[in-house]
Short mmCIF file of C-alpha atoms and ligand atoms in Angstrom, two decimals:
data_model
loop_
_atom_site.label_atom_id
_atom_site.label_comp_id
_atom_site.label_asym_id
_atom_site.label_seq_id
_atom_site.Cartn_x
_atom_site.Cartn_y
_atom_site.Cartn_z
CA MET A 1 -19.18 -1.44 16.66
CA GLU A 2 -17.82 -0.04 13.41
CA ASN A 3 -16.59 3.57 13.76
CA LYS A 4 -17.67 6.37 11.48
CA PHE A 5 -16.34 9.85 10.81
CA ILE A 6 -18.54 12.93 11.05
CA ILE A 7 -16.87 15.68 9.06
CA ASN A 8 -17.87 19.32 9.20
CA GLY A 9 -16.68 20.55 5.82
CA LYS A 10 -15.47 23.70 4.06
CA THR A 11 -12.06 23.24 5.61
CA LYS A 12 -8.78 24.61 4.39
CA LEU A 13 -5.65 22.85 5.61
CA PHE A 14 -2.66 24.67 7.11
CA GLY A 15 0.46 23.53 8.94
CA SER A 16 2.77 20.54 8.77
CA VAL A 17 2.17 16.82 9.07
CA ASN A 18 4.58 13.90 9.49
CA VAL A 19 4.56 10.84 7.31
CA ASP A 20 4.95 7.53 9.17
CA GLY A 21 6.64 4.34 8.00
CA ALA A 22 5.24 2.74 4.84
CA LYS A 23 2.66 -0.01 5.36
CA ASN A 24 3.55 -1.59 2.04
CA SER A 25 7.19 -1.77 3.07
CA LEU A 26 6.56 -2.88 6.62
CA LEU A 27 4.32 -5.82 5.68
CA PRO A 28 6.85 -7.63 3.44
CA VAL A 29 9.70 -6.79 5.84
CA LEU A 30 7.72 -8.38 8.69
CA ALA A 31 7.04 -11.46 6.56
CA ALA A 32 10.76 -11.67 5.77
CA THR A 33 11.63 -11.94 9.49
CA VAL A 34 10.61 -15.62 9.12
CA LEU A 35 13.94 -16.04 7.28
CA CYS A 36 16.04 -14.50 10.08
CA ASP A 37 17.75 -15.90 13.16
CA GLY A 38 17.88 -13.62 16.16
CA GLU A 39 16.36 -10.35 17.30
CA ILE A 40 15.20 -7.75 14.81
CA GLU A 41 14.38 -4.12 15.54
CA ILE A 42 12.18 -2.38 13.01
CA LYS A 43 12.29 1.38 13.36
CA ASN A 44 9.81 3.91 11.97
CA PHE A 45 7.21 1.29 12.84
CA VAL A 46 3.54 2.10 12.46
CA ASN A 47 0.94 0.02 14.26
CA LEU A 48 -1.80 -0.09 11.62
CA GLU A 49 -4.62 -2.65 11.54
CA ASP A 50 -2.98 -4.59 8.66
CA VAL A 51 0.30 -4.62 10.58
CA LYS A 52 -1.43 -5.99 13.68
CA VAL A 53 -2.79 -8.88 11.60
CA MET A 54 0.69 -9.60 10.22
CA LEU A 55 2.11 -9.69 13.78
CA GLU A 56 -0.72 -12.04 14.77
CA ILE A 57 0.20 -14.35 11.89
CA LEU A 58 3.90 -14.23 12.86
CA LYS A 59 2.92 -15.19 16.43
CA THR A 60 1.35 -18.40 15.12
CA LEU A 61 4.75 -19.09 13.51
CA GLY A 62 6.58 -18.68 16.83
CA ILE A 63 7.80 -15.12 16.29
CA SER A 64 7.10 -12.87 19.25
CA SER A 65 6.95 -9.10 18.99
CA LYS A 66 7.01 -6.10 21.29
CA ILE A 67 6.30 -2.50 20.34
CA ASP A 68 8.19 0.23 22.15
CA SER A 69 8.70 3.92 21.31
CA GLY A 70 8.30 3.77 17.54
CA SER A 71 10.11 0.44 17.10
CA CYS A 72 8.95 -3.15 16.83
CA PHE A 73 11.26 -5.80 18.36
CA LEU A 74 10.82 -9.31 16.97
CA GLN A 75 12.36 -12.47 18.36
CA THR A 76 12.68 -15.22 15.76
CA LYS A 77 14.67 -17.89 17.66
CA ASN A 78 11.60 -20.14 18.04
CA VAL A 79 10.28 -19.72 14.49
CA LYS A 80 8.44 -22.79 13.19
CA ASN A 81 6.45 -23.73 10.13
CA GLY A 82 2.68 -23.44 10.37
CA LYS A 83 -0.48 -23.27 8.33
CA ILE A 84 -1.66 -19.75 7.44
CA THR A 85 -5.35 -20.29 8.07
CA HIS A 86 -8.34 -18.78 6.28
CA GLU A 87 -9.25 -16.84 9.38
CA LEU A 88 -5.98 -14.89 9.31
CA SER A 89 -5.43 -14.83 5.60
CA LYS A 90 -8.82 -13.38 4.71
CA LYS A 91 -8.00 -10.30 6.79
CA LEU A 92 -4.82 -9.50 4.89
CA ARG A 93 -3.89 -9.82 1.24
CA ALA A 94 -0.23 -9.44 2.23
CA SER A 95 -0.35 -12.81 4.00
CA ILE A 96 0.62 -14.22 0.59
CA PHE A 97 4.16 -12.83 1.15
CA LEU A 98 4.56 -15.55 3.73
CA LEU A 99 4.50 -18.14 1.00
CA GLY A 100 7.96 -17.06 -0.21
CA ALA A 101 9.33 -16.68 3.31
CA LEU A 102 8.07 -20.10 4.46
CA LEU A 103 9.26 -21.85 1.30
CA GLY A 104 12.70 -20.31 1.72
CA ARG A 105 12.99 -21.21 5.37
CA PHE A 106 11.17 -24.57 5.61
CA ARG A 107 10.83 -25.78 1.97
CA SER A 108 7.11 -26.31 2.50
CA ALA A 109 4.07 -24.12 3.15
CA VAL A 110 0.30 -24.30 3.53
CA VAL A 111 -1.36 -20.93 2.97
CA ALA A 112 -5.03 -20.03 2.52
CA PHE A 113 -5.96 -17.91 -0.48
CA PRO A 114 -5.48 -14.29 0.61
CA GLY A 115 -8.10 -11.62 1.39
CA GLY A 116 -7.59 -7.85 1.47
CA CYS A 117 -9.40 -4.91 -0.09
CA LYS A 118 -12.11 -5.72 -2.64
CA ILE A 119 -10.71 -3.87 -5.62
CA GLY A 120 -10.73 -6.60 -8.22
CA GLU A 121 -10.18 -10.32 -8.69
CA ARG A 122 -6.66 -10.15 -7.23
CA PRO A 123 -5.55 -13.61 -8.34
CA ILE A 124 -2.20 -15.07 -7.25
CA ASP A 125 -1.45 -16.97 -10.46
CA ILE A 126 1.80 -15.02 -11.03
CA HIS A 127 3.05 -15.98 -7.55
CA LEU A 128 2.23 -19.65 -8.09
CA LYS A 129 3.58 -19.81 -11.67
CA SER A 130 6.89 -18.31 -10.49
CA PHE A 131 7.36 -20.81 -7.68
CA ARG A 132 6.35 -23.67 -9.97
CA SER A 133 9.03 -22.54 -12.43
CA LEU A 134 11.60 -22.98 -9.63
CA GLY A 135 10.43 -26.57 -9.12
CA VAL A 136 7.93 -26.11 -6.27
CA LYS A 137 5.07 -28.63 -6.36
CA ILE A 138 1.81 -26.81 -5.69
CA ILE A 139 -1.66 -28.22 -5.14
CA GLU A 140 -4.66 -25.90 -4.77
CA MET A 141 -7.39 -27.54 -2.74
CA HIS A 142 -10.29 -26.48 -0.45
CA GLY A 143 -9.18 -22.82 -0.58
CA TYR A 144 -5.63 -23.69 0.48
CA ILE A 145 -2.35 -23.76 -1.40
CA PHE A 146 -0.17 -26.74 -0.44
CA CYS A 147 3.48 -26.29 -1.47
CA ASP A 148 6.36 -28.74 -1.45
CA ALA A 149 9.68 -27.08 -2.23
CA SER A 150 11.97 -30.00 -1.41
CA LYS A 151 13.13 -30.04 -5.05
CA MET A 152 13.19 -26.25 -5.50
CA LYS A 153 16.20 -24.91 -7.46
CA SER A 154 17.38 -21.41 -8.25
CA GLY A 155 16.92 -20.15 -11.81
CA SER A 156 15.48 -17.44 -13.94
CA VAL A 157 11.86 -16.31 -13.49
CA VAL A 158 10.06 -14.01 -15.92
CA LEU A 159 6.94 -12.39 -14.43
CA ASP A 160 3.95 -12.00 -16.79
CA PHE A 161 3.20 -8.67 -15.05
CA PRO A 162 5.46 -6.76 -12.60
CA SER A 163 3.44 -7.83 -9.55
CA VAL A 164 4.68 -6.16 -6.37
CA GLY A 165 3.72 -9.07 -4.12
CA ALA A 166 5.11 -11.78 -6.42
CA THR A 167 8.43 -9.92 -6.78
CA GLU A 168 8.71 -9.56 -2.99
CA SER A 169 7.76 -13.15 -2.25
CA LEU A 170 10.33 -14.46 -4.76
CA MET A 171 13.05 -12.18 -3.35
CA MET A 172 12.46 -13.56 0.14
CA CYS A 173 12.52 -17.18 -0.95
CA ALA A 174 15.55 -16.82 -3.24
CA SER A 175 17.59 -15.08 -0.53
CA VAL A 176 18.19 -18.44 1.14
CA LEU A 177 18.07 -20.66 -1.96
CA ALA A 178 21.46 -21.97 -3.11
CA GLY A 179 22.68 -20.48 -6.42
CA LYS A 180 21.62 -17.44 -8.39
CA THR A 181 17.95 -16.55 -8.98
CA ILE A 182 17.10 -13.85 -11.51
CA ILE A 183 13.68 -12.14 -11.52
CA LYS A 184 12.87 -10.50 -14.86
CA ASN A 185 10.06 -8.00 -15.43
CA ALA A 186 10.24 -7.40 -11.67
CA ALA A 187 8.17 -4.66 -10.01
CA LYS A 188 10.21 -1.47 -9.49
CA GLU A 189 8.33 0.16 -6.59
CA PRO A 190 10.41 1.87 -3.86
CA GLU A 191 9.07 -0.72 -1.38
CA ILE A 192 10.93 -3.40 -3.38
CA VAL A 193 14.16 -1.45 -2.86
CA ASP A 194 13.34 -1.20 0.84
CA LEU A 195 12.87 -4.97 1.05
CA GLN A 196 16.20 -5.49 -0.73
CA ASN A 197 17.84 -3.17 1.83
CA PHE A 198 16.29 -5.11 4.70
CA LEU A 199 17.29 -8.52 3.33
CA ASN A 200 20.85 -7.35 2.63
CA LYS A 201 21.16 -5.84 6.11
CA MET A 202 20.29 -9.28 7.48
CA GLY A 203 23.01 -10.91 5.33
CA ALA A 204 21.31 -11.58 1.98
CA LYS A 205 22.84 -10.78 -1.42
CA VAL A 206 20.13 -9.12 -3.48
CA PHE A 207 20.96 -6.70 -6.30
CA GLY A 208 19.05 -4.63 -8.83
CA ALA A 209 15.84 -3.75 -6.94
CA GLY A 210 14.31 -0.63 -8.47
CA SER A 211 15.17 -1.91 -11.98
CA ASP A 212 13.24 -4.58 -13.87
CA THR A 213 15.87 -7.27 -13.23
CA ILE A 214 16.70 -8.44 -9.72
CA GLU A 215 19.53 -10.89 -9.05
CA ILE A 216 19.70 -12.87 -5.85
CA GLU A 217 22.73 -14.88 -4.80
CA GLY A 218 21.38 -17.35 -2.21
CA VAL A 219 23.04 -17.44 1.22
CA LYS A 220 22.71 -20.15 3.91
CA SER A 221 20.79 -18.10 6.46
CA LEU A 222 19.88 -14.58 7.51
CA ARG A 223 20.69 -13.00 10.86
CA GLY A 224 18.92 -10.45 13.06
CA GLY A 225 19.64 -6.74 13.18
CA GLU A 226 17.94 -3.38 12.93
CA PHE A 227 16.22 -1.67 10.05
CA SER A 228 14.25 1.53 9.50
CA VAL A 229 11.36 1.36 7.01
CA MET A 230 10.94 4.05 4.34
CA PRO A 231 8.30 6.79 4.72
CA ASP A 232 4.88 6.01 3.27
CA ARG A 233 4.74 7.60 -0.19
CA ILE A 234 1.01 6.86 -0.53
CA VAL A 235 0.18 8.55 2.78
CA ALA A 236 2.36 11.51 1.70
CA GLY A 237 0.50 11.65 -1.61
CA THR A 238 -2.84 11.45 0.21
CA TYR A 239 -1.98 14.56 2.28
CA LEU A 240 -0.74 16.46 -0.78
CA LEU A 241 -3.89 15.65 -2.74
CA ALA A 242 -6.13 16.53 0.22
CA THR A 243 -4.44 19.94 0.46
CA ALA A 244 -4.82 20.49 -3.28
CA THR A 245 -8.52 19.53 -2.95
CA CYS A 246 -9.37 21.66 0.10
CA GLY A 247 -6.94 24.53 -0.49
CA GLY A 248 -4.41 25.72 2.07
CA ASP A 249 -0.68 25.43 2.71
CA VAL A 250 0.71 22.19 4.11
CA THR A 251 4.24 20.85 4.50
CA VAL A 252 4.40 17.06 4.39
CA CYS A 253 7.47 16.15 6.45
CA GLY A 254 9.26 12.93 5.59
CA ALA A 255 7.87 12.91 2.03
CA LYS A 256 10.44 12.11 -0.63
CA ALA A 257 9.96 13.70 -4.04
CA GLU A 258 11.70 10.82 -5.84
CA HIS A 259 8.94 8.47 -4.60
CA ASN A 260 6.17 10.75 -5.86
CA GLN A 261 7.51 12.17 -9.14
CA SER A 262 4.45 11.27 -11.21
CA LEU A 263 2.09 12.88 -8.69
CA ILE A 264 4.26 16.00 -8.48
CA SER A 265 4.31 16.35 -12.29
CA PHE A 266 0.51 16.10 -12.39
CA LEU A 267 0.09 18.59 -9.55
CA LYS A 268 2.33 21.05 -11.36
CA GLU A 269 -0.18 20.98 -14.25
CA THR A 270 -2.94 22.19 -11.90
CA ALA A 271 -1.31 25.52 -11.00
CA CYS A 272 -0.82 24.78 -7.30
CA GLN A 273 2.55 25.73 -5.85
CA ILE A 274 4.92 22.97 -4.86
CA GLU A 275 8.25 23.35 -3.09
CA ILE A 276 10.50 20.35 -2.84
CA PHE A 277 13.09 19.82 -0.11
CA SER A 278 15.28 16.78 0.57
CA ASP A 279 12.94 15.44 3.27
CA LYS A 280 9.67 17.31 2.85
CA ILE A 281 7.25 18.65 0.26
CA ARG A 282 5.21 21.84 0.66
CA LEU A 283 1.99 22.37 -1.29
CA LYS A 284 0.10 25.64 -1.44
CA ALA A 285 -3.26 26.02 -3.18
CA ASP A 286 -5.00 29.37 -2.85
CA LYS A 287 -7.52 29.09 -5.69
CA ARG A 288 -9.55 26.49 -7.55
CA LEU A 289 -7.12 24.26 -9.46
CA SER A 290 -7.37 23.29 -13.11
CA SER A 291 -8.25 19.76 -14.20
CA ILE A 292 -5.65 17.39 -15.58
CA PRO A 293 -6.99 16.19 -18.96
CA LEU A 294 -5.66 12.61 -18.89
CA ILE A 295 -4.42 10.47 -16.01
CA GLN A 296 -3.57 6.78 -16.13
CA THR A 297 -2.56 4.54 -13.23
CA ASN A 298 0.39 2.25 -13.86
CA PRO A 299 3.18 0.43 -12.02
CA PHE A 300 5.98 2.63 -10.57
CA PRO A 301 7.42 5.07 -11.61
CA LEU A 302 4.11 6.05 -13.23
CA PHE A 303 1.03 7.22 -11.33
CA PRO A 304 0.08 4.77 -8.53
CA THR A 305 -3.29 3.06 -8.36
CA ASP A 306 -3.17 3.66 -4.58
CA LEU A 307 -3.60 7.42 -5.22
CA GLN A 308 -6.29 7.04 -7.87
CA SER A 309 -9.31 7.62 -5.56
CA GLN A 310 -7.68 10.64 -3.90
CA MET A 311 -6.95 12.06 -7.38
CA LEU A 312 -10.56 11.36 -8.39
CA VAL A 313 -11.70 13.69 -5.58
CA LEU A 314 -9.34 16.46 -6.68
CA GLN A 315 -10.51 16.17 -10.28
CA SER A 316 -14.16 16.24 -9.12
CA VAL A 317 -13.71 19.80 -7.81
CA SER A 318 -11.21 21.13 -10.37
CA GLU A 319 -12.00 23.49 -13.23
CA GLY A 320 -12.41 21.56 -16.48
CA SER A 321 -12.69 17.87 -17.28
CA CYS A 322 -10.53 14.81 -16.82
CA VAL A 323 -10.36 11.23 -18.07
CA LEU A 324 -8.89 8.95 -15.44
CA GLN A 325 -7.96 5.43 -16.50
CA GLU A 326 -7.32 2.64 -13.99
CA THR A 327 -5.08 0.00 -15.55
CA VAL A 328 -3.81 -1.94 -12.52
CA PHE A 329 -7.03 -3.17 -10.86
CA GLU A 330 -10.27 -3.96 -12.68
CA ASN A 331 -12.70 -2.78 -9.98
CA ARG A 332 -11.29 0.31 -8.36
CA PHE A 333 -13.85 3.04 -9.04
CA GLY A 334 -15.99 2.27 -5.97
CA CYS A 335 -15.33 5.82 -4.80
CA ALA A 336 -17.06 7.36 -7.84
CA SER A 337 -20.61 6.38 -6.85
CA GLU A 338 -20.02 7.73 -3.32
CA LEU A 339 -18.68 11.04 -4.68
CA LYS A 340 -21.72 11.34 -6.94
CA LYS A 341 -23.88 11.38 -3.78
CA MET A 342 -21.91 14.52 -2.83
CA GLY A 343 -22.61 16.23 -6.16
CA ALA A 344 -19.60 15.10 -8.22
CA LYS A 345 -20.16 14.59 -11.97
CA ILE A 346 -18.48 11.32 -12.86
CA ILE A 347 -19.34 8.71 -15.47
CA VAL A 348 -17.55 5.40 -15.14
CA LYS A 349 -17.26 3.12 -18.16
CA ASN A 350 -15.09 0.04 -17.80
CA GLN A 351 -11.60 1.21 -16.84
CA PHE A 352 -12.34 4.89 -17.47
CA ALA A 353 -13.82 7.62 -15.27
CA HIS A 354 -14.93 10.78 -17.09
CA ILE A 355 -15.00 13.64 -14.60
CA GLN A 356 -16.53 17.06 -15.16
CA GLY A 357 -15.29 19.29 -12.35
CA VAL A 358 -17.91 21.00 -10.15
CA GLU A 359 -17.42 24.06 -7.98
CA LYS A 360 -18.87 22.56 -4.82
CA LEU A 361 -19.44 19.22 -3.14
CA PHE A 362 -22.17 18.78 -0.52
CA GLY A 363 -22.13 16.68 2.64
CA ALA A 364 -23.69 13.20 2.39
CA ASP A 365 -23.58 9.71 3.93
CA VAL A 366 -20.84 7.82 2.11
CA TYR A 367 -19.21 4.40 2.43
CA ALA A 368 -15.54 3.56 2.07
CA THR A 369 -15.37 0.67 -0.40
CA ASP A 370 -11.64 0.14 0.13
CA LEU A 371 -8.80 1.67 2.09
CA ARG A 372 -7.79 4.39 -0.38
CA CYS A 373 -11.40 5.19 -1.27
CA GLY A 374 -11.95 5.80 2.44
CA ALA A 375 -9.05 8.27 2.60
CA ALA A 376 -10.37 9.99 -0.51
CA LEU A 377 -13.85 10.36 0.98
CA VAL A 378 -12.36 12.04 4.05
CA ALA A 379 -10.79 14.67 1.75
CA ALA A 380 -14.11 15.07 -0.08
CA GLY A 381 -15.88 15.52 3.27
CA MET A 382 -13.39 18.19 4.36
CA LYS A 383 -13.99 20.06 1.09
CA ALA A 384 -17.79 19.70 0.99
CA GLU A 385 -20.37 22.13 2.34
CA GLY A 386 -22.19 20.78 5.38
CA TYR A 387 -21.72 17.48 7.21
CA THR A 388 -20.44 14.25 5.70
CA THR A 389 -20.57 10.88 7.44
CA VAL A 390 -17.98 8.38 6.26
CA TYR A 391 -18.82 4.75 7.12
CA ASN A 392 -16.51 1.71 7.12
CA VAL A 393 -13.72 3.60 8.87
CA SER A 394 -12.00 0.32 9.81
CA LEU A 395 -10.93 0.10 6.16
CA ILE A 396 -9.15 3.46 6.51
CA ASP A 397 -7.46 2.30 9.73
CA ARG A 398 -5.82 -0.50 7.77
CA GLY A 399 -3.47 2.00 6.16
CA TYR A 400 -3.65 5.30 8.06
CA GLU A 401 -2.95 5.73 11.76
CA ARG A 402 -5.76 7.94 13.15
CA ILE A 403 -6.04 10.02 10.00
CA GLU A 404 -8.66 12.26 11.64
CA GLU A 405 -6.18 13.46 14.30
CA LYS A 406 -3.66 14.37 11.60
CA TYR A 407 -6.22 16.40 9.66
CA ASN A 408 -7.67 18.03 12.80
CA LEU A 409 -4.20 19.37 13.61
CA LEU A 410 -4.25 20.98 10.15
CA GLY A 411 -7.57 22.67 10.88
CA ALA A 412 -10.18 20.05 9.99
CA ASP A 413 -13.24 19.21 12.07
CA ILE A 414 -13.57 15.42 12.05
CA LYS A 415 -15.09 13.34 14.84
CA ARG A 416 -14.72 9.58 15.17
CA ILE A 417 -17.81 8.09 16.79
C1 LIG B 1 0.61 -4.11 -3.79
C2 LIG B 1 0.22 -3.13 -2.72
C3 LIG B 1 -1.08 -2.44 -3.06
C4 LIG B 1 -1.01 -1.80 -4.45
C5 LIG B 1 -0.52 -2.81 -5.48
C6 LIG B 1 -0.27 -2.21 -6.85
C7 LIG B 1 1.14 -4.16 -0.72
C8 LIG B 1 0.87 -4.78 0.60
N1 LIG B 1 0.08 -3.85 -1.47
O1 LIG B 1 -0.42 -5.10 -3.84
O2 LIG B 1 -1.33 -1.43 -2.08
O3 LIG B 1 -2.29 -1.34 -4.83
O4 LIG B 1 0.72 -3.41 -5.03
O5 LIG B 1 0.66 -1.19 -6.77
O6 LIG B 1 2.27 -3.89 -1.06
N2 LIG B 1 -2.09 -9.91 -10.22
C9 LIG B 1 -2.42 -11.05 -10.89
N3 LIG B 1 -1.87 -12.21 -10.48
C10 LIG B 1 -0.97 -12.28 -9.44
C11 LIG B 1 -0.62 -11.10 -8.78
C12 LIG B 1 -1.20 -9.90 -9.19
O7 LIG B 1 -3.22 -11.04 -11.83
O8 LIG B 1 -0.49 -13.38 -9.11
C13 LIG B 1 -2.72 -8.62 -10.64
C14 LIG B 1 -3.58 -8.05 -9.51
O9 LIG B 1 -4.86 -8.62 -9.48
C15 LIG B 1 -3.60 -6.58 -9.86
C16 LIG B 1 -2.19 -6.37 -10.45
O10 LIG B 1 -1.73 -7.65 -10.86
O11 LIG B 1 -4.59 -6.34 -10.83
C17 LIG B 1 -1.19 -5.74 -9.47
O12 LIG B 1 -1.05 -6.58 -8.36
P1 LIG B 1 0.24 -6.60 -7.45
O13 LIG B 1 1.29 -5.71 -8.02
O14 LIG B 1 0.60 -8.02 -7.17
O15 LIG B 1 -0.32 -5.94 -6.12
P2 LIG B 1 -0.20 -6.46 -4.64
O16 LIG B 1 1.18 -6.97 -4.38
O17 LIG B 1 -1.35 -7.32 -4.30
#
């Protein structure tokens, strides 16, 4: 049975909350273990639904895993090539990372077209074009991608768009490909830097992550070792935005300001108080905040699409009006129609949401349309007057570990039933 959240609203949030390891760093790092020989310990591990699916996929490839006190221990000595079936792939968009890892390790791969959150078309043409440009023969048939990389050679790849997944998949593959591979117009997200750090710790020679050009000097093989994943900047941003929405005073421990600069700059425009420390961020909001006139999502270091829904909620209850433009995904305003049920005034036209802030939201039955929309609706429910029921909670569990317990410790009243 699908869980739902019953939220008794009009909450203010007080206290401190810890940020766990980043899902979007953990998933590519787990995929990259296919390239390694030996035992790997991943610290700051978080056992989210998406992560469980990735471990299930790795098991089919002969990689066993054990979770113990905040770490995941993976044994790769029996790793083998295998088909990534539809059944597994439809559960997880990130299964596409395995394409790069398998091609690097085995020079062939069969992967089903990936699934994941329904926030747009989410094609994988950039991934496939990049591998083709390195000499990989690819046939797309019956929903599967058949790849032969026996003639693959290192070289220079220019991405049409700085796709996070394509950059990561190429980095993995090129780590064990003889010669130098250069990725131009690479994605610059902090998770790319984290993947570079992981690969290098296991013996790879990857340079430049965090800039738009990444250079990879191929090595023969990667070894095992230990690695700690970065804190989740999107989860940190979700807590900060929830506090700004509900009001209160919350310290987000583990949050790094350099990963959330664009969000912090926007929040400073709203007249909330922000204090930045080396390993935590404190946000205090003791009155209704002002709207931010114009917000646009973009690749890092600009404002992340993964915080767009949570920002939509804050703008819905702020004083003034806001135009929020989504430029990364073509169908990511699913949250708007749910918020309108709660009294928000939002008009969506193409890639733009026009938001006129209202003083109050009211409890309603709402449906998470994707992972981040789900997290945003929880914040809206905590702010609203009366009871809100959030359905499709399994989508939220893909990226947040028992979010309701975290908020309840800050003073919320959320029941999972
Ligand atoms: C990653 C994140 C996701 C985040 C997104 C953008 C993970 C596990 N997921 O997803 O949370 O929302 O970055 O920051 O890290 N595109 C193409 N063709 C391709 C690849 C992408 O057209 O071959 C398009 C996508 O449809 C999308 C945009 O490019 O519109 C960005 O996609 P991409 O950066 O690849 O995101 P993901 O790696 O899927």
